[in-house]
Amino acid sequence: MEKTYNPQDIEQPLYEHWEKQGYFKPNGDESKESFCIMIPPPNVTGSLHMGHAFQQTIMDTMIRYQRMQGKNTLWQVGTDHAGIATQMVVERKIAAEEGKTRHDYGRDAFIDKIWQWKAESGGTITRQMRRLGNSVDWERERFTMDEGLSNAV
């Protein structure tokens, strides 16, 4: 046994195993009672903070408890586009890195920049959520601007 606990040696491989085995997915048994939590989607404008971690720990505890009770559980995960806030973050980023404005790009090219930034930032958030051990169904992950969902936004 190691003298000190190294979380990366245990937690990441174990979480990956749980994901691969589908432990976080609904069991699909319609005869069982269902229990669902829709995660309040964090904005893609940054990273998670302690408030997110606290809130997600409570939700994770609730969903795991219901899963242990035999219920058909779903913890729906996603991120929010944060509209104007995201636009401002991307505008500041391109100004600092390239000395350009959104007008230099034009609408379509600037929207492409936003999607690139969302991929980077959203990836940070989902890595943080995995690091917390959140037992969400990652195959159902959504973004508020996803095709089909954005019509409702």
N, CA and C atoms as an extended XYZ file, in Angstrom:
459
Properties=species:S:1:pos:R:3:atomname:S:1:resname:S:1:resid:I:1 pbc="F F F"
N         0.848       -1.183        0.000 N   MET     1
C         0.000        0.000        0.000 CA  MET     1
C         0.887        1.237        0.000 C   MET     1
N         0.494        2.218       -0.805 N   GLU     2
C         1.253        3.465       -0.899 CA  GLU     2
C         1.168        4.246        0.412 C   GLU     2
N         2.219        5.001        0.721 N   LYS     3
C         2.218        5.823        1.926 CA  LYS     3
C         1.249        6.998        1.807 C   LYS     3
N         1.110        7.517        0.592 N   THR     4
C         0.183        8.625        0.366 CA  THR     4
C        -0.815        8.239       -0.715 C   THR     4
N        -1.987        8.800       -0.600 N   TYR     5
C        -3.041        8.533       -1.575 CA  TYR     5
C        -2.834        9.421       -2.794 C   TYR     5
N        -2.771        8.811       -3.958 N   ASN     6
C        -2.656        9.536       -5.220 CA  ASN     6
C        -3.973        9.387       -5.967 C   ASN     6
N        -4.844       10.394       -5.895 N   PRO     7
C        -6.177       10.257       -6.483 CA  PRO     7
C        -6.165        9.914       -7.967 C   PRO     7
N        -5.203       10.464       -8.727 N   GLN     8
C        -5.181       10.200      -10.165 CA  GLN     8
C        -4.934        8.725      -10.477 C   GLN     8
N        -4.294        8.003       -9.572 N   ASP     9
C        -4.039        6.574       -9.790 CA  ASP     9
C        -5.300        5.733       -9.646 C   ASP     9
N        -6.248        6.211       -8.864 N   ILE    10
C        -7.458        5.444       -8.572 CA  ILE    10
C        -8.685        6.024       -9.269 C   ILE    10
N        -8.913        7.316       -9.075 N   GLU    11
C       -10.177        7.927       -9.484 CA  GLU    11
C       -10.413        7.928      -10.991 C   GLU    11
N        -9.440        8.337      -11.779 N   GLN    12
C        -9.652        8.417      -13.227 CA  GLN    12
C        -9.893        7.041      -13.854 C   GLN    12
N        -9.057        6.027      -13.573 N   PRO    13
C        -9.342        4.709      -14.164 CA  PRO    13
C       -10.687        4.132      -13.709 C   PRO    13
N       -11.048        4.351      -12.462 N   LEU    14
C       -12.311        3.839      -11.950 CA  LEU    14
C       -13.491        4.536      -12.629 C   LEU    14
N       -13.409        5.856      -12.760 N   TYR    15
C       -14.480        6.610      -13.417 CA  TYR    15
C       -14.617        6.176      -14.875 C   TYR    15
N       -13.490        6.008      -15.567 N   GLU    16
C       -13.528        5.552      -16.963 CA  GLU    16
C       -14.186        4.179      -17.070 C   GLU    16
N       -13.898        3.307      -16.125 N   HIS    17
C       -14.520        1.975      -16.105 CA  HIS    17
C       -16.034        2.103      -15.921 C   HIS    17
N       -16.456        2.942      -14.986 N   TRP    18
C       -17.889        3.141      -14.746 CA  TRP    18
C       -18.575        3.644      -16.017 C   TRP    18
N       -17.941        4.610      -16.694 N   GLU    19
C       -18.519        5.147      -17.934 CA  GLU    19
C       -18.645        4.070      -19.003 C   GLU    19
N       -17.560        3.320      -19.211 N   LYS    20
C       -17.563        2.275      -20.248 CA  LYS    20
C       -18.610        1.206      -19.972 C   LYS    20
N       -18.843        0.909      -18.710 N   GLN    21
C       -19.820       -0.111      -18.341 CA  GLN    21
C       -21.257        0.409      -18.393 C   GLN    21
N       -21.421        1.716      -18.575 N   GLY    22
C       -22.759        2.292      -18.684 CA  GLY    22
C       -23.486        2.427      -17.356 C   GLY    22
N       -22.738        2.521      -16.269 N   TYR    23
C       -23.359        2.595      -14.945 CA  TYR    23
C       -24.184        3.861      -14.726 C   TYR    23
N       -23.937        4.908      -15.512 N   PHE    24
C       -24.633        6.177      -15.306 CA  PHE    24
C       -25.845        6.342      -16.214 C   PHE    24
N       -26.086        5.378      -17.080 N   LYS    25
C       -27.205        5.454      -18.021 CA  LYS    25
C       -28.486        4.957      -17.364 C   LYS    25
N       -29.638        5.443      -17.827 N   PRO    26
C       -30.901        4.868      -17.350 CA  PRO    26
C       -30.917        3.379      -17.693 C   PRO    26
N       -31.518        2.584      -16.814 N   ASN    27
C       -31.509        1.136      -17.055 CA  ASN    27
C       -32.537        0.706      -18.094 C   ASN    27
N       -33.439        1.601      -18.463 N   GLY    28
C       -34.403        1.301      -19.519 CA  GLY    28
C       -35.561        0.423      -19.090 C   GLY    28
N       -35.603        0.052      -17.825 N   ASP    29
C       -36.688       -0.794      -17.323 CA  ASP    29
C       -37.897        0.093      -17.032 C   ASP    29
N       -38.859        0.075      -17.943 N   GLU    30
C       -40.029        0.947      -17.807 CA  GLU    30
C       -40.971        0.520      -16.691 C   GLU    30
N       -40.770       -0.675      -16.151 N   SER    31
C       -41.601       -1.103      -15.027 CA  SER    31
C       -41.133       -0.455      -13.721 C   SER    31
N       -39.924        0.097      -13.745 N   LYS    32
C       -39.375        0.762      -12.560 CA  LYS    32
C       -39.763        2.237      -12.565 C   LYS    32
N       -39.874        2.786      -11.386 N   GLU    33
C       -40.141        4.217      -11.255 CA  GLU    33
C       -38.947        4.999      -11.800 C   GLU    33
N       -39.221        6.128      -12.432 N   SER    34
C       -38.154        6.958      -12.993 CA  SER    34
C       -37.808        8.108      -12.059 C   SER    34
N       -36.562        8.530      -12.135 N   PHE    35
C       -36.087        9.692      -11.384 CA  PHE    35
C       -35.096       10.420      -12.280 C   PHE    35
N       -35.349       11.714      -12.512 N   CYS    36
C       -34.514       12.486      -13.436 CA  CYS    36
C       -34.130       13.825      -12.814 C   CYS    36
N       -32.897       14.215      -13.035 N   ILE    37
C       -32.431       15.550      -12.650 CA  ILE    37
C       -31.874       16.211      -13.905 C   ILE    37
N       -32.350       17.401      -14.178 N   MET    38
C       -31.798       18.216      -15.263 CA  MET    38
C       -30.801       19.168      -14.618 C   MET    38
N       -29.545       19.021      -14.960 N   ILE    39
C       -28.534       19.884      -14.356 CA  ILE    39
C       -28.743       21.325      -14.829 C   ILE    39
N       -28.771       22.281      -13.902 N   PRO    40
C       -28.793       23.670      -14.365 CA  PRO    40
C       -27.499       23.893      -15.144 C   PRO    40
N       -27.591       24.141      -16.449 N   PRO    41
C       -26.370       24.127      -17.258 CA  PRO    41
C       -25.424       25.270      -16.936 C   PRO    41
N       -24.176       24.938      -16.610 N   PRO    42
C       -23.198       26.007      -16.393 CA  PRO    42
C       -22.897       26.711      -17.715 C   PRO    42
N       -22.600       27.996      -17.636 N   ASN    43
C       -22.248       28.763      -18.832 CA  ASN    43
C       -20.880       28.333      -19.336 C   ASN    43
N       -20.708       28.368      -20.643 N   VAL    44
C       -19.422       28.000      -21.228 CA  VAL    44
C       -18.405       29.135      -21.137 C   VAL    44
N       -18.720       30.178      -20.388 N   THR    45
C       -17.844       31.350      -20.308 CA  THR    45
C       -16.667       31.170      -19.367 C   THR    45
N       -16.509       30.042      -18.773 N   GLY    46
C       -15.383       29.864      -17.867 CA  GLY    46
C       -15.292       28.449      -17.369 C   GLY    46
N       -14.948       28.331      -16.107 N   SER    47
C       -14.824       27.017      -15.500 CA  SER    47
C       -15.742       26.954      -14.284 C   SER    47
N       -15.869       25.760      -13.759 N   LEU    48
C       -16.735       25.576      -12.596 CA  LEU    48
C       -16.098       26.204      -11.363 C   LEU    48
N       -16.936       26.658      -10.443 N   HIS    49
C       -16.459       27.214       -9.180 CA  HIS    49
C       -17.011       26.370       -8.029 C   HIS    49
N       -16.699       26.747       -6.825 N   MET    50
C       -17.100       25.960       -5.652 CA  MET    50
C       -18.612       25.818       -5.537 C   MET    50
N       -19.359       26.831       -5.936 N   GLY    51
C       -20.818       26.740       -5.909 CA  GLY    51
C       -21.325       25.647       -6.826 C   GLY    51
N       -20.733       25.558       -8.036 N   HIS    52
C       -21.096       24.469       -8.948 CA  HIS    52
C       -20.769       23.118       -8.312 C   HIS    52
N       -19.571       23.014       -7.746 N   ALA    53
C       -19.142       21.742       -7.153 CA  ALA    53
C       -20.083       21.328       -6.024 C   ALA    53
N       -20.464       22.279       -5.189 N   PHE    54
C       -21.378       21.982       -4.086 CA  PHE    54
C       -22.730       21.507       -4.616 C   PHE    54
N       -23.282       22.268       -5.563 N   GLN    55
C       -24.583       21.937       -6.143 CA  GLN    55
C       -24.538       20.565       -6.823 C   GLN    55
N       -23.487       20.313       -7.580 N   GLN    56
C       -23.396       19.049       -8.302 CA  GLN    56
C       -23.166       17.867       -7.366 C   GLN    56
N       -22.492       18.092       -6.259 N   THR    57
C       -22.318       17.027       -5.269 CA  THR    57
C       -23.667       16.624       -4.680 C   THR    57
N       -24.505       17.607       -4.397 N   ILE    58
C       -25.845       17.313       -3.871 CA  ILE    58
C       -26.659       16.533       -4.903 C   ILE    58
N       -26.635       16.996       -6.165 N   MET    59
C       -27.390       16.293       -7.210 CA  MET    59
C       -26.852       14.881       -7.422 C   MET    59
N       -25.533       14.724       -7.379 N   ASP    60
C       -24.934       13.404       -7.572 CA  ASP    60
C       -25.350       12.456       -6.450 C   ASP    60
N       -25.374       12.968       -5.233 N   THR    61
C       -25.810       12.154       -4.096 CA  THR    61
C       -27.259       11.713       -4.283 C   THR    61
N       -28.102       12.632       -4.721 N   MET    62
C       -29.520       12.301       -4.927 CA  MET    62
C       -29.700       11.250       -6.023 C   MET    62
N       -29.011       11.421       -7.149 N   ILE    63
C       -29.197       10.488       -8.262 CA  ILE    63
C       -28.640        9.116       -7.914 C   ILE    63
N       -27.505        9.071       -7.206 N   ARG    64
C       -26.931        7.775       -6.808 CA  ARG    64
C       -27.842        7.062       -5.803 C   ARG    64
N       -28.415        7.815       -4.883 N   TYR    65
C       -29.334        7.210       -3.916 CA  TYR    65
C       -30.528        6.593       -4.635 C   TYR    65
N       -31.118        7.348       -5.562 N   GLN    66
C       -32.283        6.838       -6.298 CA  GLN    66
C       -31.898        5.623       -7.150 C   GLN    66
N       -30.700        5.634       -7.715 N   ARG    67
C       -30.205        4.497       -8.496 CA  ARG    67
C       -30.074        3.268       -7.595 C   ARG    67
N       -29.566        3.468       -6.385 N   MET    68
C       -29.426        2.345       -5.442 CA  MET    68
C       -30.782        1.810       -5.003 C   MET    68
N       -31.809        2.650       -5.074 N   GLN    69
C       -33.164        2.219       -4.734 CA  GLN    69
C       -33.812        1.437       -5.873 C   GLN    69
N       -33.089        1.297       -6.987 N   GLY    70
C       -33.588        0.518       -8.113 CA  GLY    70
C       -34.354        1.316       -9.150 C   GLY    70
N       -34.385        2.623       -8.993 N   LYS    71
C       -35.130        3.445       -9.947 CA  LYS    71
C       -34.367        3.599      -11.263 C   LYS    71
N       -35.123        3.863      -12.301 N   ASN    72
C       -34.585        4.144      -13.623 CA  ASN    72
C       -34.165        5.613      -13.610 C   ASN    72
N       -32.872        5.895      -13.473 N   THR    73
C       -32.408        7.260      -13.237 CA  THR    73
C       -31.733        7.870      -14.456 C   THR    73
N       -31.880        9.177      -14.562 N   LEU    74
C       -31.178        9.951      -15.582 CA  LEU    74
C       -30.762       11.274      -14.969 C   LEU    74
N       -29.475       11.566      -15.061 N   TRP    75
C       -28.978       12.887      -14.711 CA  TRP    75
C       -28.548       13.524      -16.028 C   TRP    75
N       -29.386       14.413      -16.534 N   GLN    76
C       -29.162       15.053      -17.836 CA  GLN    76
C       -28.173       16.196      -17.688 C   GLN    76
N       -27.109       16.149      -18.464 N   VAL    77
C       -26.048       17.147      -18.369 CA  VAL    77
C       -26.014       18.010      -19.625 C   VAL    77
N       -25.550       19.232      -19.451 N   GLY    78
C       -25.392       20.128      -20.586 CA  GLY    78
C       -24.715       21.420      -20.172 C   GLY    78
N       -24.450       22.246      -21.169 N   THR    79
C       -23.878       23.566      -20.919 CA  THR    79
C       -24.722       24.607      -21.651 C   THR    79
N       -24.655       25.832      -21.144 N   ASP    80
C       -25.452       26.933      -21.685 CA  ASP    80
C       -24.563       27.866      -22.500 C   ASP    80
N       -25.115       28.398      -23.568 N   HIS    81
C       -24.343       29.262      -24.468 CA  HIS    81
C       -24.004       30.622      -23.870 C   HIS    81
N       -24.771       31.111      -22.933 N   ALA    82
C       -24.530       32.381      -22.233 CA  ALA    82
C       -24.454       33.583      -23.162 C   ALA    82
N       -24.995       33.462      -24.345 N   GLY    83
C       -25.160       34.539      -25.312 CA  GLY    83
C       -24.164       35.676      -25.295 C   GLY    83
N       -24.579       36.801      -24.754 N   ILE    84
C       -23.771       38.016      -24.778 CA  ILE    84
C       -22.475       37.834      -23.997 C   ILE    84
N       -22.524       37.130      -22.876 N   ALA    85
C       -21.310       36.912      -22.083 CA  ALA    85
C       -20.266       36.148      -22.890 C   ALA    85
N       -20.700       35.129      -23.619 N   THR    86
C       -19.774       34.360      -24.457 CA  THR    86
C       -19.218       35.239      -25.570 C   THR    86
N       -20.077       36.021      -26.185 N   GLN    87
C       -19.619       36.928      -27.247 CA  GLN    87
C       -18.536       37.857      -26.717 C   GLN    87
N       -18.739       38.405      -25.518 N   MET    88
C       -17.760       39.327      -24.935 CA  MET    88
C       -16.432       38.634      -24.663 C   MET    88
N       -16.488       37.411      -24.138 N   VAL    89
C       -15.264       36.664      -23.853 CA  VAL    89
C       -14.480       36.425      -25.143 C   VAL    89
N       -15.174       35.996      -26.186 N   VAL    90
C       -14.505       35.717      -27.464 CA  VAL    90
C       -13.975       37.011      -28.081 C   VAL    90
N       -14.734       38.088      -27.988 N   GLU    91
C       -14.258       39.374      -28.519 CA  GLU    91
C       -12.974       39.805      -27.824 C   GLU    91
N       -12.934       39.681      -26.493 N   ARG    92
C       -11.720       40.048      -25.742 CA  ARG    92
C       -10.545       39.157      -26.138 C   ARG    92
N       -10.826       37.878      -26.319 N   LYS    93
C        -9.774       36.916      -26.674 CA  LYS    93
C        -9.161       37.260      -28.030 C   LYS    93
N        -9.985       37.498      -29.044 N   ILE    94
C        -9.423       37.793      -30.368 CA  ILE    94
C        -8.754       39.171      -30.397 C   ILE    94
N        -9.247       40.102      -29.584 N   ALA    95
C        -8.608       41.424      -29.508 CA  ALA    95
C        -7.210       41.292      -28.910 C   ALA    95
N        -7.098       40.506      -27.829 N   ALA    96
C        -5.813       40.333      -27.157 CA  ALA    96
C        -4.830       39.514      -27.991 C   ALA    96
N        -5.317       38.456      -28.622 N   GLU    97
C        -4.429       37.541      -29.344 CA  GLU    97
C        -4.147       37.969      -30.781 C   GLU    97
N        -5.119       38.623      -31.419 N   GLU    98
C        -4.985       38.914      -32.848 CA  GLU    98
C        -5.113       40.393      -33.184 C   GLU    98
N        -5.519       41.193      -32.199 N   GLY    99
C        -5.709       42.615      -32.454 CA  GLY    99
C        -6.867       42.904      -33.403 C   GLY    99
N        -7.851       42.011      -33.427 N   LYS   100
C        -8.997       42.166      -34.322 CA  LYS   100
C       -10.286       42.313      -33.528 C   LYS   100
N       -11.345       42.721      -34.236 N   THR   101
C       -12.678       42.786      -33.645 CA  THR   101
C       -13.574       41.790      -34.370 C   THR   101
N       -14.769       41.597      -33.849 N   ARG   102
C       -15.715       40.685      -34.505 CA  ARG   102
C       -16.087       41.190      -35.898 C   ARG   102
N       -16.051       42.493      -36.078 N   HIS   103
C       -16.388       43.084      -37.375 CA  HIS   103
C       -15.344       42.729      -38.438 C   HIS   103
N       -14.096       42.513      -38.004 N   ASP   104
C       -13.047       42.107      -38.945 CA  ASP   104
C       -13.319       40.718      -39.518 C   ASP   104
N       -14.038       39.914      -38.770 N   TYR   105
C       -14.329       38.544      -39.199 CA  TYR   105
C       -15.591       38.434      -40.042 C   TYR   105
N       -16.564       39.242      -39.743 N   GLY   106
C       -17.882       39.060      -40.348 CA  GLY   106
C       -18.666       38.066      -39.506 C   GLY   106
N       -19.958       38.058      -39.688 N   ARG   107
C       -20.860       37.261      -38.844 CA  ARG   107
C       -20.523       35.771      -38.823 C   ARG   107
N       -20.469       35.138      -39.985 N   ASP   108
C       -20.272       33.681      -40.034 CA  ASP   108
C       -18.915       33.260      -39.479 C   ASP   108
N       -17.866       33.983      -39.832 N   ALA   109
C       -16.529       33.642      -39.340 CA  ALA   109
C       -16.430       33.869      -37.831 C   ALA   109
N       -17.097       34.923      -37.337 N   PHE   110
C       -17.071       35.168      -35.896 CA  PHE   110
C       -17.835       34.075      -35.153 C   PHE   110
N       -18.950       33.643      -35.704 N   ILE   111
C       -19.703       32.540      -35.089 CA  ILE   111
C       -18.845       31.276      -35.059 C   ILE   111
N       -18.069       31.039      -36.107 N   ASP   112
C       -17.137       29.900      -36.105 CA  ASP   112
C       -16.137       30.024      -34.960 C   ASP   112
N       -15.636       31.237      -34.716 N   LYS   113
C       -14.711       31.484      -33.598 CA  LYS   113
C       -15.380       31.150      -32.262 C   LYS   113
N       -16.642       31.531      -32.137 N   ILE   114
C       -17.382       31.236      -30.902 CA  ILE   114
C       -17.498       29.727      -30.713 C   ILE   114
N       -17.817       28.989      -31.775 N   TRP   115
C       -17.928       27.527      -31.669 CA  TRP   115
C       -16.587       26.893      -31.304 C   TRP   115
N       -15.487       27.424      -31.857 N   GLN   116
C       -14.160       26.909      -31.498 CA  GLN   116
C       -13.899       27.136      -30.015 C   GLN   116
N       -14.212       28.341      -29.557 N   TRP   117
C       -13.985       28.661      -28.153 CA  TRP   117
C       -14.874       27.809      -27.256 C   TRP   117
N       -16.108       27.576      -27.665 N   LYS   118
C       -17.035       26.739      -26.900 CA  LYS   118
C       -16.477       25.332      -26.749 C   LYS   118
N       -15.873       24.801      -27.815 N   ALA   119
C       -15.295       23.456      -27.749 CA  ALA   119
C       -14.185       23.400      -26.702 C   ALA   119
N       -13.364       24.443      -26.632 N   GLU   120
C       -12.288       24.497      -25.638 CA  GLU   120
C       -12.851       24.650      -24.228 C   GLU   120
N       -13.701       25.652      -24.044 N   SER   121
C       -14.230       25.964      -22.721 CA  SER   121
C       -15.173       24.882      -22.215 C   SER   121
N       -16.066       24.411      -23.080 N   GLY   122
C       -16.990       23.348      -22.688 CA  GLY   122
C       -16.252       22.088      -22.304 C   GLY   122
N       -15.140       21.816      -22.989 N   GLY   123
C       -14.312       20.659      -22.646 CA  GLY   123
C       -13.733       20.776      -21.249 C   GLY   123
N       -13.354       21.988      -20.863 N   THR   124
C       -12.834       22.218      -19.511 CA  THR   124
C       -13.906       21.896      -18.476 C   THR   124
N       -15.112       22.366      -18.729 N   ILE   125
C       -16.209       22.138      -17.786 CA  ILE   125
C       -16.519       20.653      -17.654 C   ILE   125
N       -16.600       19.935      -18.766 N   THR   126
C       -16.922       18.502      -18.670 CA  THR   126
C       -15.782       17.727      -18.017 C   THR   126
N       -14.529       18.135      -18.257 N   ARG   127
C       -13.409       17.484      -17.551 CA  ARG   127
C       -13.528       17.709      -16.047 C   ARG   127
N       -13.899       18.927      -15.655 N   GLN   128
C       -14.068       19.216      -14.232 CA  GLN   128
C       -15.201       18.378      -13.639 C   GLN   128
N       -16.290       18.236      -14.387 N   MET   129
C       -17.419       17.455      -13.883 CA  MET   129
C       -17.041       15.983      -13.737 C   MET   129
N       -16.278       15.472      -14.674 N   ARG   130
C       -15.806       14.084      -14.562 CA  ARG   130
C       -14.874       13.946      -13.358 C   ARG   130
N       -14.027       14.943      -13.158 N   ARG   131
C       -13.078       14.920      -12.032 CA  ARG   131
C       -13.822       14.914      -10.699 C   ARG   131
N       -14.985       15.576      -10.667 N   LEU   132
C       -15.821       15.548       -9.464 CA  LEU   132
C       -16.449       14.172       -9.250 C   LEU   132
N       -16.477       13.363      -10.307 N   GLY   133
C       -17.084       12.036      -10.207 CA  GLY   133
C       -18.567       12.029      -10.509 C   GLY   133
N       -19.077       13.075      -11.151 N   ASN   134
C       -20.508       13.167      -11.443 CA  ASN   134
C       -20.990       11.971      -12.255 C   ASN   134
N       -22.060       11.368      -11.793 N   SER   135
C       -22.582       10.161      -12.450 CA  SER   135
C       -23.666       10.512      -13.467 C   SER   135
N       -23.300       11.376      -14.417 N   VAL   136
C       -24.235       11.802      -15.464 CA  VAL   136
C       -24.116       10.890      -16.679 C   VAL   136
N       -25.159       10.875      -17.492 N   ASP   137
C       -25.140       10.104      -18.735 CA  ASP   137
C       -24.517       10.982      -19.820 C   ASP   137
N       -23.221       10.816      -20.054 N   TRP   138
C       -22.486       11.672      -20.981 CA  TRP   138
C       -22.938       11.512      -22.423 C   TRP   138
N       -23.530       10.396      -22.761 N   GLU   139
C       -24.005       10.212      -24.135 CA  GLU   139
C       -25.185       11.132      -24.455 C   GLU   139
N       -25.814       11.673      -23.428 N   ARG   140
C       -26.954       12.576      -23.625 CA  ARG   140
C       -26.582       14.037      -23.405 C   ARG   140
N       -25.294       14.327      -23.335 N   GLU   141
C       -24.848       15.700      -23.095 CA  GLU   141
C       -25.387       16.638      -24.172 C   GLU   141
N       -25.838       17.815      -23.744 N   ARG   142
C       -26.414       18.793      -24.660 CA  ARG   142
C       -25.824       20.183      -24.423 C   ARG   142
N       -25.946       20.998      -25.456 N   PHE   143
C       -25.546       22.405      -25.421 CA  PHE   143
C       -26.752       23.193      -25.909 C   PHE   143
N       -27.050       24.318      -25.276 N   THR   144
C       -28.284       25.037      -25.610 CA  THR   144
C       -28.357       25.491      -27.066 C   THR   144
N       -27.241       25.541      -27.762 N   MET   145
C       -27.261       25.939      -29.169 CA  MET   145
C       -27.144       24.738      -30.110 C   MET   145
N       -27.262       23.521      -29.585 N   ASP   146
C       -27.263       22.331      -30.441 CA  ASP   146
C       -28.420       22.410      -31.425 C   ASP   146
N       -28.200       21.853      -32.598 N   GLU   147
C       -29.251       21.798      -33.617 CA  GLU   147
C       -30.485       21.131      -33.013 C   GLU   147
N       -31.639       21.700      -33.235 N   GLY   148
C       -32.873       21.141      -32.687 CA  GLY   148
C       -33.222       21.737      -31.339 C   GLY   148
N       -32.237       21.901      -30.474 N   LEU   149
C       -32.495       22.511      -29.167 CA  LEU   149
C       -32.525       24.025      -29.276 C   LEU   149
N       -31.718       24.579      -30.158 N   SER   150
C       -31.633       26.040      -30.248 CA  SER   150
C       -32.948       26.666      -30.706 C   SER   150
N       -33.802       25.904      -31.357 N   ASN   151
C       -35.109       26.436      -31.754 CA  ASN   151
C       -35.959       26.771      -30.535 C   ASN   151
N       -35.738       26.048      -29.442 N   ALA   152
C       -36.510       26.272      -28.226 CA  ALA   152
C       -35.934       27.393      -27.377 C   ALA   152
N       -34.694       27.786      -27.658 N   VAL   153
C       -34.014       28.782      -26.822 CA  VAL   153
C       -34.444       30.173      -27.177 C   VAL   153
